[in-house]
Amino acid sequence: AQKITQTQPGMFVQEKEAVTLDCTYDTSDQSYGLFWYKQPSSGEMIFLIYQGSYDEQNATEGRYSLNFQKARKSANLVISASQLGDSAMYFCAMREGRGGGGGNKLTFGTGTQLKVEL
Amino acid sequence: EPEVTQTPSHQVTQMGQEVILRCVPISNHLYFYWYRQILGQKVEFLVSFYNNEISEKSEIFDDQFSVERPDGSNFTLKIRSTKLEDSAMYFCASSGGRYSYEQYFGPGTRLTVT
């Protein structure tokens, strides 16, 4: 089974609207974390937001929020008030716990290409 | 704002040649990683490095690959004898302390093997 599944290869949203990018994950670890990265056409990977499995509140960073539903194993990214500059590929990723330590590898999904339109 | 830097931004090499990709992680970070992304595909983990040794590596990271932290700032990935299928974007990343999980990526090195 895929550890990270992103079922939307492409999404369109109008400027100033909110958009939700889906991510589901599969792990048997109790300690894990979910990440979202943005990859513009220039190729760099920009860290957006992180949610730990034990965090009680959903993570937020500016216009980005992570809708974490542990029982459903989903970690959807919500972008509010979309801007043209949000057009990019978005990757969901997961680290799985190994009893502590920051050096956990990330497993990535296949990404969602978001296009923001006027 | 501190950032991860990588050099060169683009490297072209012939099959069978050795290449060294260089990274300068964020200065107070303790964990370092290499990932790669073949064009149009997802990002794949290669190796993680902590306390001057490899802490985990993937199946991709075979004997042709090695990593080194030669001084207090640089972190390098060496591919001994490049193959056509090594053509990819290679990302270096770093993360902070024991419970600081956010991994910050460098801008990448695009490796083209001809």
mmCIF file of C-alpha atoms in Angstrom:
data_model
loop_
_atom_site.group_PDB
_atom_site.id
_atom_site.type_symbol
_atom_site.label_atom_id
_atom_site.label_comp_id
_atom_site.label_asym_id
_atom_site.label_seq_id
_atom_site.Cartn_x
_atom_site.Cartn_y
_atom_site.Cartn_z
ATOM 1 C CA ALA A 1 0.000 0.000 0.000
ATOM 2 C CA GLN A 2 1.120 3.539 -0.698
ATOM 3 C CA LYS A 3 2.204 5.376 2.424
ATOM 4 C CA ILE A 4 1.081 8.746 1.081
ATOM 5 C CA THR A 5 -1.748 9.109 -1.403
ATOM 6 C CA GLN A 6 -2.629 12.296 -3.217
ATOM 7 C CA THR A 7 -5.596 11.548 -5.445
ATOM 8 C CA GLN A 8 -5.818 14.901 -7.226
ATOM 9 C CA PRO A 9 -3.210 15.155 -9.969
ATOM 10 C CA GLY A 10 -4.472 18.637 -10.878
ATOM 11 C CA MET A 11 -6.679 21.285 -9.303
ATOM 12 C CA PHE A 12 -7.966 24.657 -10.452
ATOM 13 C CA VAL A 13 -9.086 27.470 -8.151
ATOM 14 C CA GLN A 14 -10.081 31.050 -8.731
ATOM 15 C CA GLU A 15 -8.056 33.824 -7.206
ATOM 16 C CA LYS A 16 -9.181 34.755 -3.675
ATOM 17 C CA GLU A 17 -11.042 31.462 -3.217
ATOM 18 C CA ALA A 18 -10.022 28.761 -0.747
ATOM 19 C CA VAL A 19 -8.818 25.370 -1.968
ATOM 20 C CA THR A 20 -8.293 22.018 -0.258
ATOM 21 C CA LEU A 21 -5.605 19.602 -1.406
ATOM 22 C CA ASP A 22 -6.169 16.041 -0.259
ATOM 23 C CA CYS A 23 -3.671 13.738 1.377
ATOM 24 C CA THR A 24 -4.222 10.380 3.030
ATOM 25 C CA TYR A 25 -1.535 8.343 4.711
ATOM 26 C CA ASP A 26 -0.896 4.859 5.954
ATOM 27 C CA THR A 27 1.250 4.044 8.962
ATOM 28 C CA SER A 28 1.185 1.745 11.959
ATOM 29 C CA ASP A 29 3.450 4.024 14.006
ATOM 30 C CA GLN A 30 1.993 6.010 16.883
ATOM 31 C CA SER A 31 4.491 8.825 16.449
ATOM 32 C CA TYR A 32 4.592 10.364 12.998
ATOM 33 C CA GLY A 33 4.241 13.712 11.282
ATOM 34 C CA LEU A 34 2.776 15.130 8.112
ATOM 35 C CA PHE A 35 4.369 17.823 5.961
ATOM 36 C CA TRP A 36 3.332 19.896 3.007
ATOM 37 C CA TYR A 37 5.812 21.311 0.516
ATOM 38 C CA LYS A 38 5.309 23.648 -2.439
ATOM 39 C CA GLN A 39 7.349 23.179 -5.600
ATOM 40 C CA PRO A 40 7.043 26.076 -8.067
ATOM 41 C CA SER A 41 8.078 25.654 -11.683
ATOM 42 C CA SER A 42 11.578 26.846 -10.730
ATOM 43 C CA GLY A 43 12.023 23.524 -8.918
ATOM 44 C CA GLU A 44 12.847 24.345 -5.311
ATOM 45 C CA MET A 45 11.006 22.631 -2.446
ATOM 46 C CA ILE A 46 9.476 25.106 -0.036
ATOM 47 C CA PHE A 47 8.391 23.901 3.408
ATOM 48 C CA LEU A 48 4.861 25.084 4.191
ATOM 49 C CA ILE A 49 3.492 23.376 7.283
ATOM 50 C CA TYR A 50 3.995 20.485 9.694
ATOM 51 C CA GLN A 51 1.584 18.509 11.884
ATOM 52 C CA GLY A 52 2.729 16.011 14.491
ATOM 53 C CA SER A 53 0.558 13.013 15.303
ATOM 54 C CA TYR A 54 0.277 14.067 18.937
ATOM 55 C CA ASP A 55 -0.542 17.696 18.206
ATOM 56 C CA GLU A 56 -4.046 18.395 19.430
ATOM 57 C CA GLN A 57 -4.622 21.499 17.357
ATOM 58 C CA ASN A 58 -4.528 21.675 13.577
ATOM 59 C CA ALA A 59 -1.395 23.421 12.351
ATOM 60 C CA THR A 60 -1.707 26.844 10.748
ATOM 61 C CA GLU A 61 0.866 29.055 9.029
ATOM 62 C CA GLY A 62 -0.527 32.236 7.582
ATOM 63 C CA ARG A 63 -2.883 31.306 4.732
ATOM 64 C CA TYR A 64 -2.046 27.610 5.084
ATOM 65 C CA SER A 65 -3.805 25.271 7.464
ATOM 66 C CA LEU A 66 -3.669 21.535 7.811
ATOM 67 C CA ASN A 67 -6.956 19.725 8.361
ATOM 68 C CA PHE A 68 -5.725 16.742 10.356
ATOM 69 C CA GLN A 69 -8.222 13.909 10.845
ATOM 70 C CA LYS A 70 -6.333 11.157 12.613
ATOM 71 C CA ALA A 71 -9.091 8.533 12.584
ATOM 72 C CA ARG A 72 -9.501 8.939 8.840
ATOM 73 C CA LYS A 73 -5.712 9.158 8.314
ATOM 74 C CA SER A 74 -6.029 12.325 6.328
ATOM 75 C CA ALA A 75 -3.977 15.521 6.394
ATOM 76 C CA ASN A 76 -5.471 17.904 3.879
ATOM 77 C CA LEU A 77 -3.895 21.263 3.099
ATOM 78 C CA VAL A 78 -6.224 24.246 2.987
ATOM 79 C CA ILE A 79 -5.032 27.386 1.251
ATOM 80 C CA SER A 80 -7.242 30.385 1.952
ATOM 81 C CA ALA A 81 -7.544 33.435 -0.316
ATOM 82 C CA SER A 82 -5.600 31.877 -3.204
ATOM 83 C CA GLN A 83 -3.129 34.054 -5.063
ATOM 84 C CA LEU A 84 -1.644 33.678 -8.533
ATOM 85 C CA GLY A 85 1.702 32.934 -6.897
ATOM 86 C CA ASP A 86 0.207 29.834 -5.287
ATOM 87 C CA SER A 87 0.245 28.077 -8.664
ATOM 88 C CA ALA A 88 2.686 25.207 -8.124
ATOM 89 C CA MET A 89 3.008 21.507 -7.402
ATOM 90 C CA TYR A 90 2.161 20.600 -3.816
ATOM 91 C CA PHE A 91 3.561 17.519 -2.129
ATOM 92 C CA CYS A 92 2.356 15.835 1.031
ATOM 93 C CA ALA A 93 5.006 13.897 2.962
ATOM 94 C CA MET A 94 5.225 11.830 6.136
ATOM 95 C CA ARG A 95 7.893 11.005 8.669
ATOM 96 C CA GLU A 96 7.446 7.930 10.831
ATOM 97 C CA GLY A 97 8.712 7.724 14.358
ATOM 98 C CA ARG A 98 11.653 5.674 15.448
ATOM 99 C CA GLY A 99 11.380 6.319 19.169
ATOM 100 C CA GLY A 100 12.500 9.917 18.992
ATOM 101 C CA GLY A 101 15.183 11.723 17.059
ATOM 102 C CA GLY A 102 14.784 14.358 14.402
ATOM 103 C CA GLY A 103 16.424 12.347 11.635
ATOM 104 C CA ASN A 104 13.380 10.699 10.155
ATOM 105 C CA LYS A 105 13.256 10.215 6.411
ATOM 106 C CA LEU A 106 10.307 11.686 4.530
ATOM 107 C CA THR A 107 8.084 9.647 2.248
ATOM 108 C CA PHE A 108 6.420 11.789 -0.401
ATOM 109 C CA GLY A 109 3.188 11.555 -2.341
ATOM 110 C CA THR A 110 2.938 12.052 -6.079
ATOM 111 C CA GLY A 111 1.826 15.659 -5.771
ATOM 112 C CA THR A 112 -1.057 17.869 -6.847
ATOM 113 C CA GLN A 113 -0.566 20.537 -9.497
ATOM 114 C CA LEU A 114 -2.527 23.625 -8.443
ATOM 115 C CA LYS A 115 -3.402 26.337 -10.923
ATOM 116 C CA VAL A 116 -4.840 29.602 -9.656
ATOM 117 C CA GLU A 117 -6.906 31.476 -12.238
ATOM 118 C CA LEU A 118 -8.086 35.082 -12.419
ATOM 119 C CA GLU B 1 16.639 34.018 7.156
ATOM 120 C CA PRO B 2 18.936 30.972 7.231
ATOM 121 C CA GLU B 3 18.680 28.669 4.239
ATOM 122 C CA VAL B 4 20.196 25.537 2.770
ATOM 123 C CA THR B 5 22.439 26.217 -0.220
ATOM 124 C CA GLN B 6 23.576 23.814 -2.924
ATOM 125 C CA THR B 7 26.222 23.945 -5.626
ATOM 126 C CA PRO B 8 26.307 23.633 -8.516
ATOM 127 C CA SER B 9 22.771 24.395 -9.644
ATOM 128 C CA HIS B 10 23.280 22.273 -12.760
ATOM 129 C CA GLN B 11 25.895 19.620 -13.457
ATOM 130 C CA VAL B 12 26.352 17.816 -16.746
ATOM 131 C CA THR B 13 28.583 14.765 -16.743
ATOM 132 C CA GLN B 14 29.383 11.788 -18.903
ATOM 133 C CA MET B 15 28.368 8.271 -17.964
ATOM 134 C CA GLY B 16 31.003 6.630 -15.782
ATOM 135 C CA GLN B 17 32.344 9.878 -14.379
ATOM 136 C CA GLU B 18 32.392 10.763 -10.700
ATOM 137 C CA VAL B 19 30.389 13.739 -9.466
ATOM 138 C CA ILE B 20 30.295 15.516 -6.130
ATOM 139 C CA LEU B 21 27.261 17.534 -5.182
ATOM 140 C CA ARG B 22 27.745 20.070 -2.442
ATOM 141 C CA CYS B 23 25.420 21.407 0.218
ATOM 142 C CA VAL B 24 25.710 23.842 3.088
ATOM 143 C CA PRO B 25 22.945 23.026 5.608
ATOM 144 C CA ILE B 26 21.468 25.570 7.998
ATOM 145 C CA SER B 27 24.208 26.275 10.503
ATOM 146 C CA ASN B 28 22.696 25.031 13.768
ATOM 147 C CA HIS B 29 20.980 21.995 12.271
ATOM 148 C CA LEU B 30 22.032 18.509 13.304
ATOM 149 C CA TYR B 31 20.380 16.215 10.769
ATOM 150 C CA PHE B 32 21.158 16.180 7.058
ATOM 151 C CA TYR B 33 19.535 14.427 4.144
ATOM 152 C CA TRP B 34 19.776 13.820 0.437
ATOM 153 C CA TYR B 35 16.720 13.247 -1.713
ATOM 154 C CA ARG B 36 16.324 12.958 -5.434
ATOM 155 C CA GLN B 37 13.522 13.661 -7.877
ATOM 156 C CA ILE B 38 13.570 12.175 -11.336
ATOM 157 C CA LEU B 39 11.866 14.545 -13.775
ATOM 158 C CA GLY B 40 8.102 14.453 -13.376
ATOM 159 C CA GLN B 41 8.190 11.997 -10.486
ATOM 160 C CA LYS B 42 7.912 12.202 -6.729
ATOM 161 C CA VAL B 43 10.732 12.993 -4.354
ATOM 162 C CA GLU B 44 12.638 9.943 -3.064
ATOM 163 C CA PHE B 45 14.746 9.631 0.057
ATOM 164 C CA LEU B 46 18.384 8.634 -0.412
ATOM 165 C CA VAL B 47 20.182 8.987 2.912
ATOM 166 C CA SER B 48 20.131 10.694 6.291
ATOM 167 C CA PHE B 49 23.204 11.683 8.286
ATOM 168 C CA TYR B 50 23.663 12.530 11.933
ATOM 169 C CA ASN B 51 26.659 12.824 14.226
ATOM 170 C CA ASN B 52 29.073 12.152 11.377
ATOM 171 C CA GLU B 53 27.537 8.902 10.290
ATOM 172 C CA ILE B 54 24.742 7.586 8.107
ATOM 173 C CA SER B 55 21.604 7.011 10.173
ATOM 174 C CA GLU B 56 19.437 5.581 7.410
ATOM 175 C CA LYS B 57 19.704 4.890 3.697
ATOM 176 C CA SER B 58 17.343 3.703 0.992
ATOM 177 C CA GLU B 59 17.748 0.908 -1.544
ATOM 178 C CA ILE B 60 18.704 3.532 -4.113
ATOM 179 C CA PHE B 61 21.758 4.485 -2.041
ATOM 180 C CA ASP B 62 24.025 1.655 -3.166
ATOM 181 C CA ASP B 63 27.828 1.362 -3.172
ATOM 182 C CA GLN B 64 28.082 3.972 -5.916
ATOM 183 C CA PHE B 65 26.896 6.650 -3.514
ATOM 184 C CA SER B 66 28.658 8.110 -0.509
ATOM 185 C CA VAL B 67 28.178 11.096 1.763
ATOM 186 C CA GLU B 68 30.603 13.107 3.782
ATOM 187 C CA ARG B 69 30.723 16.077 6.075
ATOM 188 C CA PRO B 70 34.321 17.131 5.455
ATOM 189 C CA ASP B 71 34.193 20.195 7.705
ATOM 190 C CA GLY B 72 31.761 21.997 9.980
ATOM 191 C CA SER B 73 29.641 23.424 7.207
ATOM 192 C CA ASN B 74 29.642 21.318 4.030
ATOM 193 C CA PHE B 75 27.729 18.118 3.338
ATOM 194 C CA THR B 76 28.507 16.300 0.112
ATOM 195 C CA LEU B 77 27.013 13.531 -1.987
ATOM 196 C CA LYS B 78 29.396 11.630 -4.250
ATOM 197 C CA ILE B 79 28.338 9.377 -7.078
ATOM 198 C CA ARG B 80 31.362 7.287 -8.064
ATOM 199 C CA SER B 81 30.453 6.153 -11.559
ATOM 200 C CA THR B 82 27.376 7.876 -12.897
ATOM 201 C CA LYS B 83 24.728 6.074 -14.926
ATOM 202 C CA LEU B 84 22.106 7.527 -17.257
ATOM 203 C CA GLU B 85 19.427 6.735 -14.675
ATOM 204 C CA ASP B 86 21.168 8.949 -12.108
ATOM 205 C CA SER B 87 19.898 11.981 -14.034
ATOM 206 C CA ALA B 88 17.635 13.774 -11.591
ATOM 207 C CA MET B 89 17.278 16.775 -9.325
ATOM 208 C CA TYR B 90 19.165 16.165 -6.094
ATOM 209 C CA PHE B 91 17.981 17.973 -3.002
ATOM 210 C CA CYS B 92 19.864 18.443 0.220
ATOM 211 C CA ALA B 93 17.812 19.080 3.352
ATOM 212 C CA SER B 94 18.491 19.708 7.001
ATOM 213 C CA SER B 95 16.537 19.678 10.219
ATOM 214 C CA GLY B 96 17.263 21.069 13.648
ATOM 215 C CA GLY B 97 17.314 19.308 16.951
ATOM 216 C CA ARG B 98 16.006 16.073 18.366
ATOM 217 C CA TYR B 99 12.356 17.136 18.351
ATOM 218 C CA SER B 100 12.522 19.677 15.567
ATOM 219 C CA TYR B 101 11.170 17.731 12.633
ATOM 220 C CA GLU B 102 10.779 20.373 9.946
ATOM 221 C CA GLN B 103 13.102 19.623 7.064
ATOM 222 C CA TYR B 104 14.257 22.575 4.984
ATOM 223 C CA PHE B 105 15.339 21.874 1.450
ATOM 224 C CA GLY B 106 17.999 23.507 -0.671
ATOM 225 C CA PRO B 107 17.266 24.699 -4.201
ATOM 226 C CA GLY B 108 18.565 21.459 -5.714
ATOM 227 C CA THR B 109 21.252 20.401 -8.165
ATOM 228 C CA ARG B 110 20.042 19.218 -11.526
ATOM 229 C CA LEU B 111 22.326 16.367 -12.604
ATOM 230 C CA THR B 112 22.321 15.390 -16.255
ATOM 231 C CA VAL B 113 24.240 12.266 -17.237
ATOM 232 C CA THR B 114 24.925 11.904 -20.959
#
